[in-house]
Amino acid sequence: MFAYAVNAQTGKLIWRSSPVANTLMGNPLVVGKKVYLSAGSVSFNFANVMEYSKHPKQAGRGKDISYNGIFCLDRKDGKLLWSFKTQGDAMPTPAYADHSLFISTGDGNIYRIHSTDGKAIWKTHVGGIANMSSPVVWKNHVYVSMSVIPGLYALNINNGKVLWKGEIPGAVNTGMGDVSPVVDNGIVVMDTVANPKMVDGKPTMETLVRAFNANTGQVLWTNNMGRGPKIPAFKGGVPMIHDGMVYVGSPVTSTYEAMNLHTGKVAWTWHVPNPGPAGAGRGAPTYYENMLYISTGPDIYAIQPKTGQMVHEYHVGGRFGIVNPTIVGGTMYLGNSWDWINAVPVKDVNPQFNANKA
């Protein structure tokens, strides 16, 4: 329930703020002098459950449980500037574009609000539940993925009109809502855990990756990253696009793959050496100075983008979930399950790194 500002060089606390008695599930979004926080939790009350059993398309999570919404703080001192309350939970990190925030909520709504004062511009109901999938903006489109009723939606940025809906057949109920879509060069890429099946008496599932035409929703290609043990919370891996390649992990198989953005052809597959019992591969890779940096399991890895060859690994401890390193200068910043904020020199993860060049 707290947001923290920490000195990036020393780790010393600058301020701590708790704007609402609810979980701050998304990443803090800093734009100019403001910090935007998204509040919501996975809580259901009895009324939510009964509504879902009768009208799943109209049901919601977080309704009438706590204060949900977007909270705007002053970056300098953490004081609350304004809030935009939502009925359903607002767990995903907002997207920022054109002086606006784009958010999705647990009661199936998508909003565009002013970033200066939190006033609503438009609201569109698509149904389903927003889990941890953050919206993404590309040109005049907003792309949002929802769960329980799985779907990827493309909306008009100006009026919120739904332009098309994309699906991944076999997606489990929360699969698509746990992964943020990514878009580049007119192509949207989305993945999900899918097709649950008992194998030798044990539950298993697959990870499917699908590319859509960003303007029309036409399916361009679909890749199956393989079948493996059922993982906790149905989370897939967050994709990342760089220089015409899609990099994405699969906690089901504890692997990362590089795929051609236009064809889906797999260039390489890398197996995480120390995945742990919950599987590894939820966080997106970070591309920095011609290297991929992946934080998964208890470790951080440096991977060659063209070949998938592991250059080095660095042990931190705990577990990295949907976490990818934020790198500034020669330092990477990330959080883990030990409730630590870690500042790690890039050179410790990649001995080939030239700090002076960066």
mmCIF file of N, CA, C and O in Angstrom, residues 269-357:
data_model
loop_
_atom_site.group_PDB
_atom_site.id
_atom_site.type_symbol
_atom_site.label_atom_id
_atom_site.label_comp_id
_atom_site.label_asym_id
_atom_site.label_seq_id
_atom_site.Cartn_x
_atom_site.Cartn_y
_atom_site.Cartn_z
ATOM 1 N N THR A 269 16.327 -20.729 -28.855
ATOM 2 C CA THR A 269 15.643 -21.037 -27.595
ATOM 3 C C THR A 269 16.703 -21.172 -26.510
ATOM 4 O O THR A 269 17.703 -21.869 -26.690
ATOM 5 N N TRP A 270 16.458 -20.481 -25.384
ATOM 6 C CA TRP A 270 17.391 -20.542 -24.255
ATOM 7 C C TRP A 270 16.660 -21.092 -23.040
ATOM 8 O O TRP A 270 15.573 -20.621 -22.684
ATOM 9 N N HIS A 271 17.253 -22.107 -22.394
ATOM 10 C CA HIS A 271 16.663 -22.742 -21.222
ATOM 11 C C HIS A 271 17.226 -22.096 -19.960
ATOM 12 O O HIS A 271 18.445 -22.053 -19.769
ATOM 13 N N VAL A 272 16.357 -21.618 -19.089
ATOM 14 C CA VAL A 272 16.786 -20.991 -17.834
ATOM 15 C C VAL A 272 17.444 -22.047 -16.953
ATOM 16 O O VAL A 272 16.829 -23.087 -16.666
ATOM 17 N N PRO A 273 18.690 -21.831 -16.503
ATOM 18 C CA PRO A 273 19.406 -22.871 -15.757
ATOM 19 C C PRO A 273 18.816 -23.202 -14.392
ATOM 20 O O PRO A 273 18.891 -24.330 -13.938
ATOM 21 N N ASN A 274 18.215 -22.202 -13.728
ATOM 22 C CA ASN A 274 17.762 -22.409 -12.348
ATOM 23 C C ASN A 274 16.335 -21.878 -12.194
ATOM 24 O O ASN A 274 16.104 -20.862 -11.544
ATOM 25 N N PRO A 275 15.342 -22.562 -12.792
ATOM 26 C CA PRO A 275 13.995 -21.997 -12.849
ATOM 27 C C PRO A 275 13.232 -22.004 -11.535
ATOM 28 O O PRO A 275 12.389 -21.146 -11.306
ATOM 29 N N GLY A 276 13.460 -22.976 -10.671
ATOM 30 C CA GLY A 276 12.694 -23.069 -9.434
ATOM 31 C C GLY A 276 11.360 -23.746 -9.655
ATOM 32 O O GLY A 276 10.921 -23.968 -10.786
ATOM 33 N N PRO A 277 10.640 -24.072 -8.579
ATOM 34 C CA PRO A 277 9.389 -24.841 -8.678
ATOM 35 C C PRO A 277 8.243 -24.082 -9.350
ATOM 36 O O PRO A 277 7.302 -24.699 -9.834
ATOM 37 N N ALA A 278 8.286 -22.735 -9.372
ATOM 38 C CA ALA A 278 7.204 -21.954 -9.975
ATOM 39 C C ALA A 278 7.448 -21.680 -11.447
ATOM 40 O O ALA A 278 6.649 -21.004 -12.096
ATOM 41 N N GLY A 279 8.543 -22.194 -12.007
ATOM 42 C CA GLY A 279 8.864 -21.904 -13.392
ATOM 43 C C GLY A 279 9.505 -20.539 -13.530
ATOM 44 O O GLY A 279 9.424 -19.694 -12.637
ATOM 45 N N ALA A 280 10.159 -20.298 -14.654
ATOM 46 C CA ALA A 280 10.861 -19.038 -14.888
ATOM 47 C C ALA A 280 10.516 -18.507 -16.266
ATOM 48 O O ALA A 280 10.196 -19.271 -17.177
ATOM 49 N N GLY A 281 10.577 -17.193 -16.422
ATOM 50 C CA GLY A 281 10.344 -16.606 -17.740
ATOM 51 C C GLY A 281 9.189 -15.642 -17.798
ATOM 52 O O GLY A 281 8.662 -15.380 -18.878
ATOM 53 N N ARG A 282 8.761 -15.076 -16.666
ATOM 54 C CA ARG A 282 7.619 -14.166 -16.690
ATOM 55 C C ARG A 282 8.004 -12.757 -17.149
ATOM 56 O O ARG A 282 7.266 -12.087 -17.845
ATOM 57 N N GLY A 283 9.155 -12.273 -16.732
ATOM 58 C CA GLY A 283 9.548 -10.906 -17.051
ATOM 59 C C GLY A 283 10.107 -10.773 -18.463
ATOM 60 O O GLY A 283 10.708 -11.696 -19.006
ATOM 61 N N ALA A 284 9.897 -9.600 -19.048
ATOM 62 C CA ALA A 284 10.449 -9.336 -20.380
ATOM 63 C C ALA A 284 11.954 -9.093 -20.289
ATOM 64 O O ALA A 284 12.439 -8.558 -19.296
ATOM 65 N N PRO A 285 12.707 -9.478 -21.313
ATOM 66 C CA PRO A 285 14.116 -9.102 -21.346
ATOM 67 C C PRO A 285 14.262 -7.587 -21.516
ATOM 68 O O PRO A 285 13.386 -6.926 -22.071
ATOM 69 N N THR A 286 15.361 -7.051 -21.036
ATOM 70 C CA THR A 286 15.712 -5.653 -21.264
ATOM 71 C C THR A 286 16.890 -5.612 -22.230
ATOM 72 O O THR A 286 17.904 -6.274 -21.996
ATOM 73 N N TYR A 287 16.763 -4.847 -23.318
ATOM 74 C CA TYR A 287 17.846 -4.707 -24.291
ATOM 75 C C TYR A 287 18.648 -3.464 -23.944
ATOM 76 O O TYR A 287 18.098 -2.373 -23.827
ATOM 77 N N TYR A 288 19.959 -3.633 -23.772
ATOM 78 C CA TYR A 288 20.814 -2.501 -23.384
ATOM 79 C C TYR A 288 22.227 -2.742 -23.891
ATOM 80 O O TYR A 288 22.835 -3.770 -23.579
ATOM 81 N N GLU A 289 22.717 -1.798 -24.688
ATOM 82 C CA GLU A 289 24.097 -1.856 -25.191
ATOM 83 C C GLU A 289 24.420 -3.226 -25.803
ATOM 84 O O GLU A 289 25.380 -3.894 -25.427
ATOM 85 N N ASN A 290 23.554 -3.640 -26.757
ATOM 86 C CA ASN A 290 23.774 -4.867 -27.527
ATOM 87 C C ASN A 290 23.761 -6.152 -26.686
ATOM 88 O O ASN A 290 24.420 -7.140 -27.021
ATOM 89 N N MET A 291 22.993 -6.121 -25.595
ATOM 90 C CA MET A 291 22.887 -7.311 -24.742
ATOM 91 C C MET A 291 21.461 -7.396 -24.193
ATOM 92 O O MET A 291 20.802 -6.380 -23.974
ATOM 93 N N LEU A 292 20.982 -8.627 -23.979
ATOM 94 C CA LEU A 292 19.711 -8.847 -23.294
ATOM 95 C C LEU A 292 19.998 -9.148 -21.829
ATOM 96 O O LEU A 292 20.893 -9.944 -21.511
ATOM 97 N N TYR A 293 19.224 -8.529 -20.943
ATOM 98 C CA TYR A 293 19.340 -8.797 -19.516
ATOM 99 C C TYR A 293 18.004 -9.338 -19.033
ATOM 100 O O TYR A 293 16.952 -8.718 -19.222
ATOM 101 N N ILE A 294 18.047 -10.514 -18.431
ATOM 102 C CA ILE A 294 16.845 -11.220 -18.003
ATOM 103 C C ILE A 294 16.931 -11.489 -16.509
ATOM 104 O O ILE A 294 17.923 -12.064 -16.033
ATOM 105 N N SER A 295 15.918 -11.064 -15.771
ATOM 106 C CA SER A 295 15.832 -11.372 -14.339
ATOM 107 C C SER A 295 14.712 -12.373 -14.139
ATOM 108 O O SER A 295 13.547 -12.071 -14.382
ATOM 109 N N THR A 296 15.052 -13.579 -13.708
ATOM 110 C CA THR A 296 14.051 -14.621 -13.517
ATOM 111 C C THR A 296 14.582 -15.642 -12.527
ATOM 112 O O THR A 296 15.800 -15.840 -12.422
ATOM 113 N N GLY A 297 13.683 -16.288 -11.779
ATOM 114 C CA GLY A 297 14.136 -17.118 -10.681
ATOM 115 C C GLY A 297 14.874 -16.240 -9.682
ATOM 116 O O GLY A 297 14.471 -15.099 -9.436
ATOM 117 N N PRO A 298 15.986 -16.686 -9.126
ATOM 118 C CA PRO A 298 16.749 -15.868 -8.184
ATOM 119 C C PRO A 298 17.932 -15.143 -8.834
ATOM 120 O O PRO A 298 18.749 -14.543 -8.136
ATOM 121 N N ASP A 299 18.022 -15.183 -10.188
ATOM 122 C CA ASP A 299 19.237 -14.729 -10.861
ATOM 123 C C ASP A 299 18.959 -13.702 -11.952
ATOM 124 O O ASP A 299 17.832 -13.559 -12.426
ATOM 125 N N ILE A 300 20.031 -13.020 -12.358
ATOM 126 C CA ILE A 300 20.007 -12.113 -13.505
ATOM 127 C C ILE A 300 20.997 -12.657 -14.528
ATOM 128 O O ILE A 300 22.107 -13.055 -14.184
ATOM 129 N N TYR A 301 20.588 -12.646 -15.809
ATOM 130 C CA TYR A 301 21.408 -13.233 -16.862
ATOM 131 C C TYR A 301 21.703 -12.207 -17.951
ATOM 132 O O TYR A 301 20.863 -11.357 -18.269
ATOM 133 N N ALA A 302 22.892 -12.335 -18.543
ATOM 134 C CA ALA A 302 23.245 -11.589 -19.750
ATOM 135 C C ALA A 302 23.235 -12.568 -20.915
ATOM 136 O O ALA A 302 23.925 -13.592 -20.884
ATOM 137 N N ILE A 303 22.423 -12.262 -21.952
ATOM 138 C CA ILE A 303 22.209 -13.168 -23.073
ATOM 139 C C ILE A 303 22.517 -12.448 -24.385
ATOM 140 O O ILE A 303 22.081 -11.308 -24.585
ATOM 141 N N GLN A 304 23.232 -13.113 -25.296
ATOM 142 C CA GLN A 304 23.491 -12.539 -26.608
ATOM 143 C C GLN A 304 22.187 -12.487 -27.418
ATOM 144 O O GLN A 304 21.537 -13.518 -27.608
ATOM 145 N N PRO A 305 21.768 -11.294 -27.899
ATOM 146 C CA PRO A 305 20.483 -11.185 -28.607
ATOM 147 C C PRO A 305 20.410 -11.990 -29.902
ATOM 148 O O PRO A 305 19.344 -12.473 -30.265
ATOM 149 N N LYS A 306 21.538 -12.145 -30.602
ATOM 150 C CA LYS A 306 21.497 -12.806 -31.907
ATOM 151 C C LYS A 306 21.561 -14.330 -31.808
ATOM 152 O O LYS A 306 21.042 -15.036 -32.673
ATOM 153 N N THR A 307 22.187 -14.839 -30.753
ATOM 154 C CA THR A 307 22.411 -16.285 -30.684
ATOM 155 C C THR A 307 21.718 -16.968 -29.513
ATOM 156 O O THR A 307 21.544 -18.190 -29.517
ATOM 157 N N GLY A 308 21.325 -16.199 -28.474
ATOM 158 C CA GLY A 308 20.747 -16.797 -27.279
ATOM 159 C C GLY A 308 21.782 -17.391 -26.355
ATOM 160 O O GLY A 308 21.436 -18.052 -25.370
ATOM 161 N N GLN A 309 23.062 -17.166 -26.642
ATOM 162 C CA GLN A 309 24.127 -17.700 -25.795
ATOM 163 C C GLN A 309 24.215 -16.913 -24.501
ATOM 164 O O GLN A 309 24.196 -15.688 -24.497
ATOM 165 N N MET A 310 24.279 -17.632 -23.362
ATOM 166 C CA MET A 310 24.412 -16.969 -22.071
ATOM 167 C C MET A 310 25.857 -16.522 -21.876
ATOM 168 O O MET A 310 26.789 -17.321 -21.986
ATOM 169 N N VAL A 311 26.022 -15.229 -21.584
ATOM 170 C CA VAL A 311 27.346 -14.659 -21.369
ATOM 171 C C VAL A 311 27.764 -14.799 -19.908
ATOM 172 O O VAL A 311 28.906 -15.142 -19.595
ATOM 173 N N HIS A 312 26.809 -14.555 -19.010
ATOM 174 C CA HIS A 312 27.141 -14.574 -17.585
ATOM 175 C C HIS A 312 25.845 -14.600 -16.783
ATOM 176 O O HIS A 312 24.777 -14.228 -17.284
ATOM 177 N N GLU A 313 25.924 -15.035 -15.537
ATOM 178 C CA GLU A 313 24.782 -14.957 -14.638
ATOM 179 C C GLU A 313 25.220 -14.388 -13.299
ATOM 180 O O GLU A 313 26.376 -14.534 -12.891
ATOM 181 N N TYR A 314 24.279 -13.730 -12.624
ATOM 182 C CA TYR A 314 24.567 -13.083 -11.343
ATOM 183 C C TYR A 314 23.472 -13.483 -10.361
ATOM 184 O O TYR A 314 22.278 -13.303 -10.641
ATOM 185 N N HIS A 315 23.857 -14.033 -9.228
ATOM 186 C CA HIS A 315 22.888 -14.528 -8.248
ATOM 187 C C HIS A 315 22.521 -13.421 -7.260
ATOM 188 O O HIS A 315 23.394 -12.815 -6.640
ATOM 189 N N VAL A 316 21.218 -13.162 -7.128
ATOM 190 C CA VAL A 316 20.713 -12.167 -6.182
ATOM 191 C C VAL A 316 20.026 -12.850 -5.006
ATOM 192 O O VAL A 316 20.235 -12.496 -3.848
ATOM 193 N N GLY A 317 19.174 -13.838 -5.294
ATOM 194 C CA GLY A 317 18.381 -14.497 -4.261
ATOM 195 C C GLY A 317 16.929 -14.084 -4.349
ATOM 196 O O GLY A 317 16.548 -13.185 -5.103
ATOM 197 N N GLY A 318 16.083 -14.724 -3.569
ATOM 198 C CA GLY A 318 14.653 -14.454 -3.669
ATOM 199 C C GLY A 318 14.123 -14.974 -4.992
ATOM 200 O O GLY A 318 14.610 -15.968 -5.538
ATOM 201 N N ARG A 319 13.140 -14.281 -5.538
ATOM 202 C CA ARG A 319 12.571 -14.685 -6.835
ATOM 203 C C ARG A 319 12.085 -13.461 -7.579
ATOM 204 O O ARG A 319 11.417 -12.601 -7.008
ATOM 205 N N PHE A 320 12.430 -13.378 -8.857
ATOM 206 C CA PHE A 320 11.937 -12.313 -9.721
ATOM 207 C C PHE A 320 10.684 -12.808 -10.441
ATOM 208 O O PHE A 320 10.708 -13.826 -11.118
ATOM 209 N N GLY A 321 9.590 -12.085 -10.284
ATOM 210 C CA GLY A 321 8.347 -12.443 -10.956
ATOM 211 C C GLY A 321 8.226 -11.723 -12.281
ATOM 212 O O GLY A 321 9.060 -11.873 -13.169
ATOM 213 N N ILE A 322 7.168 -10.893 -12.418
ATOM 214 C CA ILE A 322 7.005 -10.117 -13.656
ATOM 215 C C ILE A 322 7.891 -8.876 -13.525
ATOM 216 O O ILE A 322 7.428 -7.748 -13.361
ATOM 217 N N VAL A 323 9.185 -9.096 -13.578
ATOM 218 C CA VAL A 323 10.167 -8.046 -13.322
ATOM 219 C C VAL A 323 11.201 -8.045 -14.443
ATOM 220 O O VAL A 323 11.713 -9.101 -14.809
ATOM 221 N N ASN A 324 11.490 -6.881 -14.996
ATOM 222 C CA ASN A 324 12.627 -6.757 -15.901
ATOM 223 C C ASN A 324 13.481 -5.582 -15.447
ATOM 224 O O ASN A 324 12.970 -4.609 -14.896
ATOM 225 N N PRO A 325 14.805 -5.667 -15.635
ATOM 226 C CA PRO A 325 15.684 -4.620 -15.123
ATOM 227 C C PRO A 325 15.429 -3.267 -15.783
ATOM 228 O O PRO A 325 15.228 -3.181 -16.992
ATOM 229 N N THR A 326 15.425 -2.219 -14.960
ATOM 230 C CA THR A 326 15.477 -0.848 -15.460
ATOM 231 C C THR A 326 16.937 -0.417 -15.372
ATOM 232 O O THR A 326 17.523 -0.432 -14.287
ATOM 233 N N ILE A 327 17.528 -0.049 -16.506
ATOM 234 C CA ILE A 327 18.961 0.223 -16.548
ATOM 235 C C ILE A 327 19.204 1.702 -16.850
ATOM 236 O O ILE A 327 18.672 2.238 -17.827
ATOM 237 N N VAL A 328 19.973 2.351 -15.995
ATOM 238 C CA VAL A 328 20.362 3.753 -16.174
ATOM 239 C C VAL A 328 21.872 3.835 -15.983
ATOM 240 O O VAL A 328 22.394 3.452 -14.930
ATOM 241 N N GLY A 329 22.563 4.344 -17.009
ATOM 242 C CA GLY A 329 24.014 4.399 -16.922
ATOM 243 C C GLY A 329 24.573 3.004 -16.821
ATOM 244 O O GLY A 329 24.300 2.137 -17.644
ATOM 245 N N GLY A 330 25.319 2.726 -15.786
ATOM 246 C CA GLY A 330 25.896 1.402 -15.608
ATOM 247 C C GLY A 330 25.260 0.622 -14.489
ATOM 248 O O GLY A 330 25.864 -0.322 -13.965
ATOM 249 N N THR A 331 24.017 0.990 -14.115
ATOM 250 C CA THR A 331 23.349 0.337 -12.988
ATOM 251 C C THR A 331 21.969 -0.162 -13.394
ATOM 252 O O THR A 331 21.236 0.538 -14.097
ATOM 253 N N MET A 332 21.607 -1.366 -12.949
ATOM 254 C CA MET A 332 20.252 -1.861 -13.176
ATOM 255 C C MET A 332 19.503 -1.914 -11.845
ATOM 256 O O MET A 332 20.084 -2.226 -10.797
ATOM 257 N N TYR A 333 18.223 -1.582 -11.908
ATOM 258 C CA TYR A 333 17.362 -1.519 -10.730
ATOM 259 C C TYR A 333 16.210 -2.507 -10.907
ATOM 260 O O TYR A 333 15.583 -2.560 -11.961
ATOM 261 N N LEU A 334 15.943 -3.285 -9.860
ATOM 262 C CA LEU A 334 14.821 -4.226 -9.906
ATOM 263 C C LEU A 334 14.414 -4.622 -8.490
ATOM 264 O O LEU A 334 15.165 -4.445 -7.535
ATOM 265 N N GLY A 335 13.195 -5.142 -8.372
ATOM 266 C CA GLY A 335 12.692 -5.608 -7.082
ATOM 267 C C GLY A 335 12.469 -7.107 -7.123
ATOM 268 O O GLY A 335 12.323 -7.689 -8.200
ATOM 269 N N ASN A 336 12.444 -7.752 -5.937
ATOM 270 C CA ASN A 336 12.187 -9.191 -5.927
ATOM 271 C C ASN A 336 11.319 -9.583 -4.734
ATOM 272 O O ASN A 336 10.853 -8.733 -3.962
ATOM 273 N N SER A 337 11.103 -10.889 -4.603
ATOM 274 C CA SER A 337 10.159 -11.389 -3.600
ATOM 275 C C SER A 337 10.664 -11.242 -2.171
ATOM 276 O O SER A 337 9.918 -11.487 -1.225
ATOM 277 N N TRP A 338 11.917 -10.868 -1.988
ATOM 278 C CA TRP A 338 12.429 -10.610 -0.644
ATOM 279 C C TRP A 338 12.112 -9.179 -0.198
ATOM 280 O O TRP A 338 12.628 -8.716 0.807
ATOM 281 N N ASP A 339 11.272 -8.493 -0.971
ATOM 282 C CA ASP A 339 10.917 -7.099 -0.676
ATOM 283 C C ASP A 339 12.155 -6.206 -0.673
ATOM 284 O O ASP A 339 12.279 -5.288 0.147
ATOM 285 N N TRP A 340 13.038 -6.472 -1.590
ATOM 286 C CA TRP A 340 14.228 -5.643 -1.769
ATOM 287 C C TRP A 340 14.116 -4.836 -3.051
ATOM 288 O O TRP A 340 13.566 -5.289 -4.048
ATOM 289 N N ILE A 341 14.643 -3.625 -3.031
ATOM 290 C CA ILE A 341 14.987 -2.916 -4.259
ATOM 291 C C ILE A 341 16.482 -3.122 -4.443
ATOM 292 O O ILE A 341 17.272 -2.794 -3.560
ATOM 293 N N ASN A 342 16.866 -3.685 -5.562
ATOM 294 C CA ASN A 342 18.269 -3.996 -5.822
ATOM 295 C C ASN A 342 18.860 -3.030 -6.841
ATOM 296 O O ASN A 342 18.246 -2.785 -7.891
ATOM 297 N N ALA A 343 20.020 -2.484 -6.546
ATOM 298 C CA ALA A 343 20.806 -1.726 -7.511
ATOM 299 C C ALA A 343 22.057 -2.546 -7.802
ATOM 300 O O ALA A 343 22.908 -2.730 -6.926
ATOM 301 N N VAL A 344 22.147 -3.066 -9.022
ATOM 302 C CA VAL A 344 23.222 -3.995 -9.385
ATOM 303 C C VAL A 344 24.057 -3.393 -10.514
ATOM 304 O O VAL A 344 23.496 -2.997 -11.546
ATOM 305 N N PRO A 345 25.367 -3.307 -10.354
ATOM 306 C CA PRO A 345 26.203 -2.849 -11.467
ATOM 307 C C PRO A 345 26.054 -3.773 -12.671
ATOM 308 O O PRO A 345 26.114 -5.005 -12.523
ATOM 309 N N VAL A 346 25.843 -3.192 -13.846
ATOM 310 C CA VAL A 346 25.699 -4.008 -15.049
ATOM 311 C C VAL A 346 26.934 -4.879 -15.261
ATOM 312 O O VAL A 346 26.833 -6.022 -15.714
ATOM 313 N N LYS A 347 28.089 -4.372 -14.893
ATOM 314 C CA LYS A 347 29.338 -5.125 -15.097
ATOM 315 C C LYS A 347 29.375 -6.409 -14.260
ATOM 316 O O LYS A 347 30.061 -7.362 -14.619
ATOM 317 N N ASP A 348 28.631 -6.445 -13.146
ATOM 318 C CA ASP A 348 28.572 -7.683 -12.356
ATOM 319 C C ASP A 348 27.779 -8.767 -13.084
ATOM 320 O O ASP A 348 28.025 -9.959 -12.892
ATOM 321 N N VAL A 349 26.812 -8.341 -13.878
ATOM 322 C CA VAL A 349 26.000 -9.297 -14.640
ATOM 323 C C VAL A 349 26.659 -9.629 -15.968
ATOM 324 O O VAL A 349 26.552 -10.757 -16.463
ATOM 325 N N ASN A 350 27.327 -8.646 -16.546
ATOM 326 C CA ASN A 350 27.995 -8.808 -17.840
ATOM 327 C C ASN A 350 29.419 -8.267 -17.748
ATOM 328 O O ASN A 350 29.635 -7.066 -17.903
ATOM 329 N N PRO A 351 30.400 -9.125 -17.493
ATOM 330 C CA PRO A 351 31.784 -8.668 -17.358
ATOM 331 C C PRO A 351 32.325 -7.975 -18.611
ATOM 332 O O PRO A 351 33.321 -7.239 -18.530
ATOM 333 N N GLN A 352 31.672 -8.177 -19.765
ATOM 334 C CA GLN A 352 32.123 -7.537 -21.010
ATOM 335 C C GLN A 352 31.656 -6.087 -21.117
ATOM 336 O O GLN A 352 32.082 -5.357 -22.008
ATOM 337 N N PHE A 353 30.784 -5.669 -20.210
ATOM 338 C CA PHE A 353 30.186 -4.338 -20.287
ATOM 339 C C PHE A 353 31.233 -3.255 -20.065
ATOM 340 O O PHE A 353 32.037 -3.326 -19.117
ATOM 341 N N ASN A 354 31.222 -2.242 -20.928
ATOM 342 C CA ASN A 354 32.144 -1.102 -20.813
ATOM 343 C C ASN A 354 31.393 0.073 -20.216
ATOM 344 O O ASN A 354 30.644 0.766 -20.906
ATOM 345 N N ALA A 355 31.555 0.294 -18.929
ATOM 346 C CA ALA A 355 30.820 1.359 -18.220
ATOM 347 C C ALA A 355 31.180 2.728 -18.751
ATOM 348 O O ALA A 355 30.333 3.630 -18.822
ATOM 349 N N ASN A 356 32.425 2.940 -19.148
ATOM 350 C CA ASN A 356 32.851 4.247 -19.652
ATOM 351 C C ASN A 356 32.141 4.599 -20.960
ATOM 352 O O ASN A 356 31.801 5.746 -21.217
ATOM 353 N N LYS A 357 31.906 3.574 -21.803
ATOM 354 C CA LYS A 357 31.204 3.789 -23.067
ATOM 355 C C LYS A 357 29.758 4.221 -22.811
ATOM 356 O O LYS A 357 29.222 5.108 -23.459
#
